[in-house]
Amino acid sequence: MTDDADIAEGTVYLVGSGPGDPELLTVKAKRILEEADVVLHDKLPGPDILGMIPEEKREDVGKRARGERTSQQYTNERMSELAHDGKTVARLKGGDPFVFGRGGEEARYLAEHGVPFEVVPGVTSAIAGPGVAGIPVTHRDHASSVSFVTGHEDPTKEKSAVDWEALAATGGTIVVLMGVGKLPDYTQALREAGMDPGTPVALVERGTWPDQQVVTGTMDTIVDARDEAGIEPPAVTVIGDVAAERQNVLAFLRNERTEGA
C-alpha cells in the first residue's frame, strides 16, 4: 500500500474524447480539458478536439500503427510525476478510456503509485463509428448481440486470445477495433470457422472526422475494397448483416462526410 505521505496532491483524469467530433465530447470532458494544467493525449482524438487545447499544455504521448511510439511506461510515469508535482492532468484518449484504451492499466498504475484519479467515460468508436455510417450494431431483424474485439493484439502473445470460431457461431454483430492491417487474417479465420463468405462487412475510417470514409463489401470482397479505397487506421470493422443496413438509409443519412461505397 502507498503511505499517506506518498499520495499525490494533483489528480489525473482518464478522459474519453469520443470518436473525434468535438460536439460528441461530453460536457464533463470539455470542462476537464479546459481546467487541466497538462493534457497528455494520444493520436486518436480528432484534430478539431486537439485544436481546442492550448499548445503549451499539450503533450503528445500517442502511438501509431507505423512510425514513432511512446512507451506505456513513459506515459504512466509522466502522469504520476505531474500529479505528484500538484498538477491537474487530463489523460486524453480516443473513444472511451476503458474500451481497448489501456485505461485499466493506467488506473492500476495510478492507484499503485498513490495518484488520485477519476474516469471520464467517452463515446466509444465501436458504436459511434458504425452509427454515423448508418449501421446499427444491433437490430431486431438481424442481430441481438454484439461482440467487440481487438484486431491488434499484443505481439508477445503466443496465440490469439480472440476465439474467432466461437464468434463465427454467435450469429451476432462483430465489431473489430484497430483491425485494418490484419483484416485478411481475421476474415479468413472467420470463413474457416464456417461464417458465410457473403456476410456483409463495412469499414469506417475516421468516423465523425472531416475525412471520414466508409467502404462496404462481403467477407470475400472487403480486403480488395479496403485496398482500392486506401482505408488506413484508425478504422472500425463491422461484420454481420447489420452492415448491409447502410445502403437502406444512405440516401437520407446526414452524417456522411465523404461519399463511400
PDB file of C-alpha atoms in Angstrom:
ATOM      1  CA  MET A   1       0.000   0.000   0.000  1.00  0.00           C
ATOM      2  CA  THR A   2       1.070   3.591  -0.571  1.00  0.00           C
ATOM      3  CA  ASP A   3       1.814   5.658   2.524  1.00  0.00           C
ATOM      4  CA  ASP A   4      -0.356   8.739   3.053  1.00  0.00           C
ATOM      5  CA  ALA A   5       2.786  10.875   2.679  1.00  0.00           C
ATOM      6  CA  ASP A   6       3.256   9.486  -0.833  1.00  0.00           C
ATOM      7  CA  ILE A   7      -0.228  10.402  -2.066  1.00  0.00           C
ATOM      8  CA  ALA A   8      -0.058  12.935  -4.898  1.00  0.00           C
ATOM      9  CA  GLU A   9      -1.531  16.396  -4.451  1.00  0.00           C
ATOM     10  CA  GLY A  10      -2.670  16.527  -8.068  1.00  0.00           C
ATOM     11  CA  THR A  11      -5.323  14.458  -9.828  1.00  0.00           C
ATOM     12  CA  VAL A  12      -5.320  12.552 -13.103  1.00  0.00           C
ATOM     13  CA  TYR A  13      -8.478  12.376 -15.219  1.00  0.00           C
ATOM     14  CA  LEU A  14      -8.687   9.455 -17.652  1.00  0.00           C
ATOM     15  CA  VAL A  15     -10.791  11.182 -20.288  1.00  0.00           C
ATOM     16  CA  GLY A  16     -12.524   9.666 -23.297  1.00  0.00           C
ATOM     17  CA  SER A  17     -12.693  12.100 -26.209  1.00  0.00           C
ATOM     18  CA  GLY A  18     -15.277  10.153 -28.192  1.00  0.00           C
ATOM     19  CA  PRO A  19     -14.781   9.322 -31.870  1.00  0.00           C
ATOM     20  CA  GLY A  20     -13.390  12.707 -32.889  1.00  0.00           C
ATOM     21  CA  ASP A  21     -16.208  15.182 -33.466  1.00  0.00           C
ATOM     22  CA  PRO A  22     -15.834  17.866 -30.755  1.00  0.00           C
ATOM     23  CA  GLU A  23     -19.622  18.053 -30.423  1.00  0.00           C
ATOM     24  CA  LEU A  24     -19.524  14.456 -29.188  1.00  0.00           C
ATOM     25  CA  LEU A  25     -17.266  15.350 -26.266  1.00  0.00           C
ATOM     26  CA  THR A  26     -19.168  15.049 -23.006  1.00  0.00           C
ATOM     27  CA  VAL A  27     -19.790  18.265 -21.109  1.00  0.00           C
ATOM     28  CA  LYS A  28     -17.551  16.972 -18.326  1.00  0.00           C
ATOM     29  CA  ALA A  29     -14.721  16.057 -20.689  1.00  0.00           C
ATOM     30  CA  LYS A  30     -14.768  19.560 -22.166  1.00  0.00           C
ATOM     31  CA  ARG A  31     -14.625  21.107 -18.697  1.00  0.00           C
ATOM     32  CA  ILE A  32     -11.713  18.913 -17.618  1.00  0.00           C
ATOM     33  CA  LEU A  33      -9.743  19.809 -20.753  1.00  0.00           C
ATOM     34  CA  GLU A  34     -10.272  23.493 -20.018  1.00  0.00           C
ATOM     35  CA  GLU A  35      -9.255  23.171 -16.357  1.00  0.00           C
ATOM     36  CA  ALA A  36      -6.306  20.791 -16.728  1.00  0.00           C
ATOM     37  CA  ASP A  37      -2.750  22.044 -16.311  1.00  0.00           C
ATOM     38  CA  VAL A  38      -1.434  19.400 -18.708  1.00  0.00           C
ATOM     39  CA  VAL A  39      -3.169  17.248 -21.339  1.00  0.00           C
ATOM     40  CA  LEU A  40      -1.406  14.003 -22.247  1.00  0.00           C
ATOM     41  CA  HIS A  41      -3.093  12.918 -25.464  1.00  0.00           C
ATOM     42  CA  ASP A  42      -2.805  10.014 -27.854  1.00  0.00           C
ATOM     43  CA  LYS A  43      -3.195  10.028 -31.641  1.00  0.00           C
ATOM     44  CA  LEU A  44      -6.901   9.242 -31.764  1.00  0.00           C
ATOM     45  CA  PRO A  45      -8.712  12.389 -30.587  1.00  0.00           C
ATOM     46  CA  GLY A  46      -9.770  14.249 -33.692  1.00  0.00           C
ATOM     47  CA  PRO A  47      -7.808  17.274 -34.935  1.00  0.00           C
ATOM     48  CA  ASP A  48     -10.663  19.598 -34.011  1.00  0.00           C
ATOM     49  CA  ILE A  49     -10.560  18.413 -30.405  1.00  0.00           C
ATOM     50  CA  LEU A  50      -6.796  18.754 -30.130  1.00  0.00           C
ATOM     51  CA  GLY A  51      -7.121  22.207 -31.663  1.00  0.00           C
ATOM     52  CA  MET A  52      -9.298  23.269 -28.727  1.00  0.00           C
ATOM     53  CA  ILE A  53      -6.410  22.691 -26.306  1.00  0.00           C
ATOM     54  CA  PRO A  54      -3.719  25.394 -25.991  1.00  0.00           C
ATOM     55  CA  GLU A  55      -0.493  24.090 -27.486  1.00  0.00           C
ATOM     56  CA  GLU A  56       1.531  24.985 -24.403  1.00  0.00           C
ATOM     57  CA  LYS A  57      -0.333  22.470 -22.251  1.00  0.00           C
ATOM     58  CA  ARG A  58      -0.491  19.598 -24.751  1.00  0.00           C
ATOM     59  CA  GLU A  59       1.908  16.670 -24.618  1.00  0.00           C
ATOM     60  CA  ASP A  60       1.710  14.019 -27.342  1.00  0.00           C
ATOM     61  CA  VAL A  61       2.141  10.529 -25.879  1.00  0.00           C
ATOM     62  CA  GLY A  62       0.466   8.753 -28.774  1.00  0.00           C
ATOM     63  CA  LYS A  63       1.141   5.547 -30.600  1.00  0.00           C
ATOM     64  CA  ARG A  64       0.789   4.852 -34.298  1.00  0.00           C
ATOM     65  CA  ALA A  65       0.355   1.608 -36.198  1.00  0.00           C
ATOM     66  CA  ARG A  66       3.525   2.624 -38.041  1.00  0.00           C
ATOM     67  CA  GLY A  67       6.145   5.148 -37.055  1.00  0.00           C
ATOM     68  CA  GLU A  68       7.047   6.663 -33.721  1.00  0.00           C
ATOM     69  CA  ARG A  69       5.819   5.248 -30.443  1.00  0.00           C
ATOM     70  CA  THR A  70       5.664   6.459 -26.880  1.00  0.00           C
ATOM     71  CA  SER A  71       6.070   3.640 -24.388  1.00  0.00           C
ATOM     72  CA  GLN A  72       3.237   2.931 -21.980  1.00  0.00           C
ATOM     73  CA  GLN A  73       5.753   3.017 -19.145  1.00  0.00           C
ATOM     74  CA  TYR A  74       6.731   6.576 -20.032  1.00  0.00           C
ATOM     75  CA  THR A  75       3.091   7.657 -20.095  1.00  0.00           C
ATOM     76  CA  ASN A  76       2.442   6.025 -16.724  1.00  0.00           C
ATOM     77  CA  GLU A  77       5.464   7.647 -15.145  1.00  0.00           C
ATOM     78  CA  ARG A  78       4.664  11.040 -16.669  1.00  0.00           C
ATOM     79  CA  MET A  79       1.114  11.009 -15.264  1.00  0.00           C
ATOM     80  CA  SER A  80       2.453  10.136 -11.813  1.00  0.00           C
ATOM     81  CA  GLU A  81       5.233  12.706 -11.965  1.00  0.00           C
ATOM     82  CA  LEU A  82       2.889  15.538 -12.915  1.00  0.00           C
ATOM     83  CA  ALA A  83       0.324  14.589 -10.270  1.00  0.00           C
ATOM     84  CA  HIS A  84       2.995  14.408  -7.570  1.00  0.00           C
ATOM     85  CA  ASP A  85       4.001  17.921  -8.656  1.00  0.00           C
ATOM     86  CA  GLY A  86       0.450  19.006  -7.832  1.00  0.00           C
ATOM     87  CA  LYS A  87      -0.784  19.265 -11.412  1.00  0.00           C
ATOM     88  CA  THR A  88      -4.262  18.535 -12.696  1.00  0.00           C
ATOM     89  CA  VAL A  89      -3.669  16.117 -15.556  1.00  0.00           C
ATOM     90  CA  ALA A  90      -6.051  15.091 -18.340  1.00  0.00           C
ATOM     91  CA  ARG A  91      -5.032  11.818 -19.954  1.00  0.00           C
ATOM     92  CA  LEU A  92      -6.996  12.218 -23.176  1.00  0.00           C
ATOM     93  CA  LYS A  93      -7.840   9.132 -25.195  1.00  0.00           C
ATOM     94  CA  GLY A  94      -9.879   8.412 -28.282  1.00  0.00           C
ATOM     95  CA  GLY A  95     -13.290   6.869 -27.727  1.00  0.00           C
ATOM     96  CA  ASP A  96     -13.741   5.523 -24.210  1.00  0.00           C
ATOM     97  CA  PRO A  97     -10.675   5.039 -21.990  1.00  0.00           C
ATOM     98  CA  PHE A  98     -11.722   1.543 -20.936  1.00  0.00           C
ATOM     99  CA  VAL A  99     -12.517   0.137 -24.407  1.00  0.00           C
ATOM    100  CA  PHE A 100      -9.163  -1.088 -25.765  1.00  0.00           C
ATOM    101  CA  GLY A 101      -7.670   2.168 -24.499  1.00  0.00           C
ATOM    102  CA  ARG A 102      -5.350   0.869 -21.766  1.00  0.00           C
ATOM    103  CA  GLY A 103      -7.362   2.851 -19.260  1.00  0.00           C
ATOM    104  CA  GLY A 104      -7.467  -0.124 -16.923  1.00  0.00           C
ATOM    105  CA  GLU A 105      -3.686  -0.429 -16.958  1.00  0.00           C
ATOM    106  CA  GLU A 106      -3.255   3.257 -16.257  1.00  0.00           C
ATOM    107  CA  ALA A 107      -5.827   3.216 -13.447  1.00  0.00           C
ATOM    108  CA  ARG A 108      -3.957   0.347 -11.789  1.00  0.00           C
ATOM    109  CA  TYR A 109      -0.616   2.155 -12.113  1.00  0.00           C
ATOM    110  CA  LEU A 110      -2.005   5.374 -10.652  1.00  0.00           C
ATOM    111  CA  ALA A 111      -3.557   3.543  -7.719  1.00  0.00           C
ATOM    112  CA  GLU A 112      -0.319   1.708  -7.015  1.00  0.00           C
ATOM    113  CA  HIS A 113       1.622   4.980  -7.026  1.00  0.00           C
ATOM    114  CA  GLY A 114      -0.678   6.994  -4.799  1.00  0.00           C
ATOM    115  CA  VAL A 115      -2.249   9.138  -7.500  1.00  0.00           C
ATOM    116  CA  PRO A 116      -5.919  10.117  -7.142  1.00  0.00           C
ATOM    117  CA  PHE A 117      -7.716   9.682 -10.447  1.00  0.00           C
ATOM    118  CA  GLU A 118     -11.142   9.911 -11.991  1.00  0.00           C
ATOM    119  CA  VAL A 119     -12.540   8.157 -15.063  1.00  0.00           C
ATOM    120  CA  VAL A 120     -14.470  10.337 -17.526  1.00  0.00           C
ATOM    121  CA  PRO A 121     -16.202   7.936 -19.951  1.00  0.00           C
ATOM    122  CA  GLY A 122     -16.412   8.786 -23.628  1.00  0.00           C
ATOM    123  CA  VAL A 123     -18.495   7.725 -26.621  1.00  0.00           C
ATOM    124  CA  THR A 124     -16.749   4.633 -27.936  1.00  0.00           C
ATOM    125  CA  SER A 125     -15.930   4.470 -31.635  1.00  0.00           C
ATOM    126  CA  ALA A 126     -17.051   0.838 -31.567  1.00  0.00           C
ATOM    127  CA  ILE A 127     -20.624   2.124 -31.602  1.00  0.00           C
ATOM    128  CA  ALA A 128     -20.252   5.681 -32.899  1.00  0.00           C
ATOM    129  CA  GLY A 129     -18.207   4.746 -35.978  1.00  0.00           C
ATOM    130  CA  PRO A 130     -20.790   2.333 -37.355  1.00  0.00           C
ATOM    131  CA  GLY A 131     -23.609   4.604 -36.177  1.00  0.00           C
ATOM    132  CA  VAL A 132     -22.548   7.665 -38.169  1.00  0.00           C
ATOM    133  CA  ALA A 133     -22.159   5.380 -41.196  1.00  0.00           C
ATOM    134  CA  GLY A 134     -25.813   4.358 -40.858  1.00  0.00           C
ATOM    135  CA  ILE A 135     -25.013   0.953 -39.351  1.00  0.00           C
ATOM    136  CA  PRO A 136     -26.732  -0.093 -36.111  1.00  0.00           C
ATOM    137  CA  VAL A 137     -24.619  -2.638 -34.239  1.00  0.00           C
ATOM    138  CA  THR A 138     -27.830  -4.329 -33.050  1.00  0.00           C
ATOM    139  CA  HIS A 139     -31.099  -4.650 -34.938  1.00  0.00           C
ATOM    140  CA  ARG A 140     -34.232  -6.639 -34.158  1.00  0.00           C
ATOM    141  CA  ASP A 141     -34.249  -8.147 -37.645  1.00  0.00           C
ATOM    142  CA  HIS A 142     -30.547  -9.023 -37.785  1.00  0.00           C
ATOM    143  CA  ALA A 143     -28.605  -9.153 -34.535  1.00  0.00           C
ATOM    144  CA  SER A 144     -29.483  -9.380 -30.855  1.00  0.00           C
ATOM    145  CA  SER A 145     -25.867  -9.447 -29.705  1.00  0.00           C
ATOM    146  CA  VAL A 146     -22.661  -7.623 -30.488  1.00  0.00           C
ATOM    147  CA  SER A 147     -19.050  -8.597 -29.753  1.00  0.00           C
ATOM    148  CA  PHE A 148     -16.219  -6.070 -29.533  1.00  0.00           C
ATOM    149  CA  VAL A 149     -12.756  -7.431 -30.250  1.00  0.00           C
ATOM    150  CA  THR A 150      -9.315  -6.035 -30.969  1.00  0.00           C
ATOM    151  CA  GLY A 151      -7.670  -6.662 -34.293  1.00  0.00           C
ATOM    152  CA  HIS A 152      -4.307  -5.540 -32.954  1.00  0.00           C
ATOM    153  CA  GLU A 153      -3.321  -7.844 -30.146  1.00  0.00           C
ATOM    154  CA  ASP A 154      -0.153  -7.722 -28.079  1.00  0.00           C
ATOM    155  CA  PRO A 155       2.533  -9.143 -30.410  1.00  0.00           C
ATOM    156  CA  THR A 156       4.128 -11.024 -27.499  1.00  0.00           C
ATOM    157  CA  LYS A 157       1.120 -13.335 -27.227  1.00  0.00           C
ATOM    158  CA  GLU A 158       1.865 -16.850 -28.447  1.00  0.00           C
ATOM    159  CA  LYS A 159      -1.623 -17.266 -29.848  1.00  0.00           C
ATOM    160  CA  SER A 160      -4.709 -15.171 -30.404  1.00  0.00           C
ATOM    161  CA  ALA A 161      -6.884 -14.517 -27.383  1.00  0.00           C
ATOM    162  CA  VAL A 162      -9.822 -13.993 -29.740  1.00  0.00           C
ATOM    163  CA  ASP A 163     -11.844 -17.144 -30.373  1.00  0.00           C
ATOM    164  CA  TRP A 164     -12.858 -16.472 -33.960  1.00  0.00           C
ATOM    165  CA  GLU A 165     -14.566 -19.854 -34.216  1.00  0.00           C
ATOM    166  CA  ALA A 166     -16.850 -19.009 -31.303  1.00  0.00           C
ATOM    167  CA  LEU A 167     -17.559 -15.568 -32.741  1.00  0.00           C
ATOM    168  CA  ALA A 168     -18.472 -17.074 -36.098  1.00  0.00           C
ATOM    169  CA  ALA A 169     -21.045 -19.252 -34.356  1.00  0.00           C
ATOM    170  CA  THR A 170     -22.752 -16.456 -32.396  1.00  0.00           C
ATOM    171  CA  GLY A 171     -24.818 -15.090 -35.262  1.00  0.00           C
ATOM    172  CA  GLY A 172     -24.462 -11.555 -33.919  1.00  0.00           C
ATOM    173  CA  THR A 173     -22.513  -8.489 -34.976  1.00  0.00           C
ATOM    174  CA  ILE A 174     -18.728  -8.456 -34.673  1.00  0.00           C
ATOM    175  CA  VAL A 175     -17.028  -5.073 -34.303  1.00  0.00           C
ATOM    176  CA  VAL A 176     -13.249  -5.085 -34.678  1.00  0.00           C
ATOM    177  CA  LEU A 177     -11.220  -2.119 -33.487  1.00  0.00           C
ATOM    178  CA  MET A 178      -7.689  -1.482 -34.720  1.00  0.00           C
ATOM    179  CA  GLY A 179      -8.081  -4.198 -37.311  1.00  0.00           C
ATOM    180  CA  VAL A 180      -7.315  -2.629 -40.685  1.00  0.00           C
ATOM    181  CA  GLY A 181      -3.905  -4.235 -41.132  1.00  0.00           C
ATOM    182  CA  LYS A 182      -4.975  -7.709 -40.053  1.00  0.00           C
ATOM    183  CA  LEU A 183      -8.261  -7.678 -41.970  1.00  0.00           C
ATOM    184  CA  PRO A 184      -7.163 -10.548 -44.284  1.00  0.00           C
ATOM    185  CA  ASP A 185      -6.201 -12.671 -41.272  1.00  0.00           C
ATOM    186  CA  TYR A 186      -9.409 -12.475 -39.283  1.00  0.00           C
ATOM    187  CA  THR A 187     -11.779 -12.570 -42.238  1.00  0.00           C
ATOM    188  CA  GLN A 188     -10.042 -15.765 -43.311  1.00  0.00           C
ATOM    189  CA  ALA A 189     -10.259 -17.126 -39.761  1.00  0.00           C
ATOM    190  CA  LEU A 190     -13.980 -16.432 -39.676  1.00  0.00           C
ATOM    191  CA  ARG A 191     -14.549 -18.080 -43.057  1.00  0.00           C
ATOM    192  CA  GLU A 192     -12.578 -21.127 -41.952  1.00  0.00           C
ATOM    193  CA  ALA A 193     -14.756 -21.231 -38.836  1.00  0.00           C
ATOM    194  CA  GLY A 194     -17.845 -21.511 -41.021  1.00  0.00           C
ATOM    195  CA  MET A 195     -19.034 -17.941 -41.497  1.00  0.00           C
ATOM    196  CA  ASP A 196     -20.773 -17.361 -44.820  1.00  0.00           C
ATOM    197  CA  PRO A 197     -18.326 -15.677 -47.267  1.00  0.00           C
ATOM    198  CA  GLY A 198     -21.220 -13.478 -48.380  1.00  0.00           C
ATOM    199  CA  THR A 199     -21.662 -11.938 -44.920  1.00  0.00           C
ATOM    200  CA  PRO A 200     -21.774  -8.126 -45.205  1.00  0.00           C
ATOM    201  CA  VAL A 201     -18.767  -6.167 -43.924  1.00  0.00           C
ATOM    202  CA  ALA A 202     -18.154  -2.442 -43.574  1.00  0.00           C
ATOM    203  CA  LEU A 203     -15.043  -0.414 -42.777  1.00  0.00           C
ATOM    204  CA  VAL A 204     -15.473   3.021 -41.226  1.00  0.00           C
ATOM    205  CA  GLU A 205     -12.286   5.071 -41.302  1.00  0.00           C
ATOM    206  CA  ARG A 206     -12.038   8.120 -39.030  1.00  0.00           C
ATOM    207  CA  GLY A 207     -15.726   8.097 -38.167  1.00  0.00           C
ATOM    208  CA  THR A 208     -17.022  11.660 -37.434  1.00  0.00           C
ATOM    209  CA  TRP A 209     -13.722  13.216 -38.590  1.00  0.00           C
ATOM    210  CA  PRO A 210     -13.783  15.657 -41.537  1.00  0.00           C
ATOM    211  CA  ASP A 211     -12.172  12.996 -43.775  1.00  0.00           C
ATOM    212  CA  GLN A 212     -14.455  10.135 -42.752  1.00  0.00           C
ATOM    213  CA  GLN A 213     -14.555   7.327 -45.307  1.00  0.00           C
ATOM    214  CA  VAL A 214     -16.731   4.225 -45.488  1.00  0.00           C
ATOM    215  CA  VAL A 215     -16.463   1.163 -47.708  1.00  0.00           C
ATOM    216  CA  THR A 216     -18.656  -1.903 -47.751  1.00  0.00           C
ATOM    217  CA  GLY A 217     -18.399  -5.405 -49.137  1.00  0.00           C
ATOM    218  CA  THR A 218     -18.569  -9.004 -48.015  1.00  0.00           C
ATOM    219  CA  MET A 219     -16.199 -11.351 -46.256  1.00  0.00           C
ATOM    220  CA  ASP A 220     -14.891 -12.302 -49.693  1.00  0.00           C
ATOM    221  CA  THR A 221     -14.544  -8.796 -51.135  1.00  0.00           C
ATOM    222  CA  ILE A 222     -13.765  -6.435 -48.260  1.00  0.00           C
ATOM    223  CA  VAL A 223      -9.972  -6.767 -48.446  1.00  0.00           C
ATOM    224  CA  ASP A 224      -9.993  -5.675 -52.107  1.00  0.00           C
ATOM    225  CA  ALA A 225     -12.430  -2.879 -51.228  1.00  0.00           C
ATOM    226  CA  ARG A 226     -10.094  -1.736 -48.443  1.00  0.00           C
ATOM    227  CA  ASP A 227      -7.129  -1.658 -50.792  1.00  0.00           C
ATOM    228  CA  GLU A 228      -8.999   0.111 -53.586  1.00  0.00           C
ATOM    229  CA  ALA A 229     -10.243   2.843 -51.255  1.00  0.00           C
ATOM    230  CA  GLY A 230      -6.940   3.132 -49.391  1.00  0.00           C
ATOM    231  CA  ILE A 231      -8.519   2.643 -45.973  1.00  0.00           C
ATOM    232  CA  GLU A 232      -5.999   3.242 -43.180  1.00  0.00           C
ATOM    233  CA  PRO A 233      -6.087   3.328 -39.373  1.00  0.00           C
ATOM    234  CA  PRO A 234      -7.924   4.376 -37.359  1.00  0.00           C
ATOM    235  CA  ALA A 235     -10.911   2.425 -38.637  1.00  0.00           C
ATOM    236  CA  VAL A 236     -13.634   0.167 -37.295  1.00  0.00           C
ATOM    237  CA  THR A 237     -14.692  -3.072 -38.985  1.00  0.00           C
ATOM    238  CA  VAL A 238     -18.312  -4.185 -38.744  1.00  0.00           C
ATOM    239  CA  ILE A 239     -19.101  -7.796 -39.664  1.00  0.00           C
ATOM    240  CA  GLY A 240     -22.658  -9.067 -39.886  1.00  0.00           C
ATOM    241  CA  ASP A 241     -25.995  -8.497 -41.564  1.00  0.00           C
ATOM    242  CA  VAL A 242     -26.330  -5.060 -39.935  1.00  0.00           C
ATOM    243  CA  ALA A 243     -23.549  -3.784 -42.218  1.00  0.00           C
ATOM    244  CA  ALA A 244     -25.959  -4.013 -45.150  1.00  0.00           C
ATOM    245  CA  GLU A 245     -28.386  -1.606 -43.460  1.00  0.00           C
ATOM    246  CA  ARG A 246     -26.212   1.302 -44.572  1.00  0.00           C
ATOM    247  CA  GLN A 247     -27.455   1.029 -48.148  1.00  0.00           C
ATOM    248  CA  ASN A 248     -31.079   1.228 -46.961  1.00  0.00           C
ATOM    249  CA  VAL A 249     -30.586   4.616 -45.296  1.00  0.00           C
ATOM    250  CA  LEU A 250     -27.687   6.190 -47.190  1.00  0.00           C
ATOM    251  CA  ALA A 251     -29.797   8.485 -49.371  1.00  0.00           C
ATOM    252  CA  PHE A 252     -31.093  10.322 -46.306  1.00  0.00           C
ATOM    253  CA  LEU A 253     -28.118   9.927 -43.961  1.00  0.00           C
ATOM    254  CA  ARG A 254     -26.770  13.342 -42.996  1.00  0.00           C
ATOM    255  CA  ASN A 255     -23.762  12.052 -41.039  1.00  0.00           C
ATOM    256  CA  GLU A 256     -21.869  11.450 -44.273  1.00  0.00           C
ATOM    257  CA  ARG A 257     -18.680  13.486 -44.613  1.00  0.00           C
ATOM    258  CA  THR A 258     -17.440  11.899 -47.815  1.00  0.00           C
ATOM    259  CA  GLU A 259     -19.209   9.521 -50.144  1.00  0.00           C
ATOM    260  CA  GLY A 260     -18.189   5.879 -49.768  1.00  0.00           C
ATOM    261  CA  ALA A 261     -19.042   2.602 -51.418  1.00  0.00           C
TER     262      ALA A 261
END
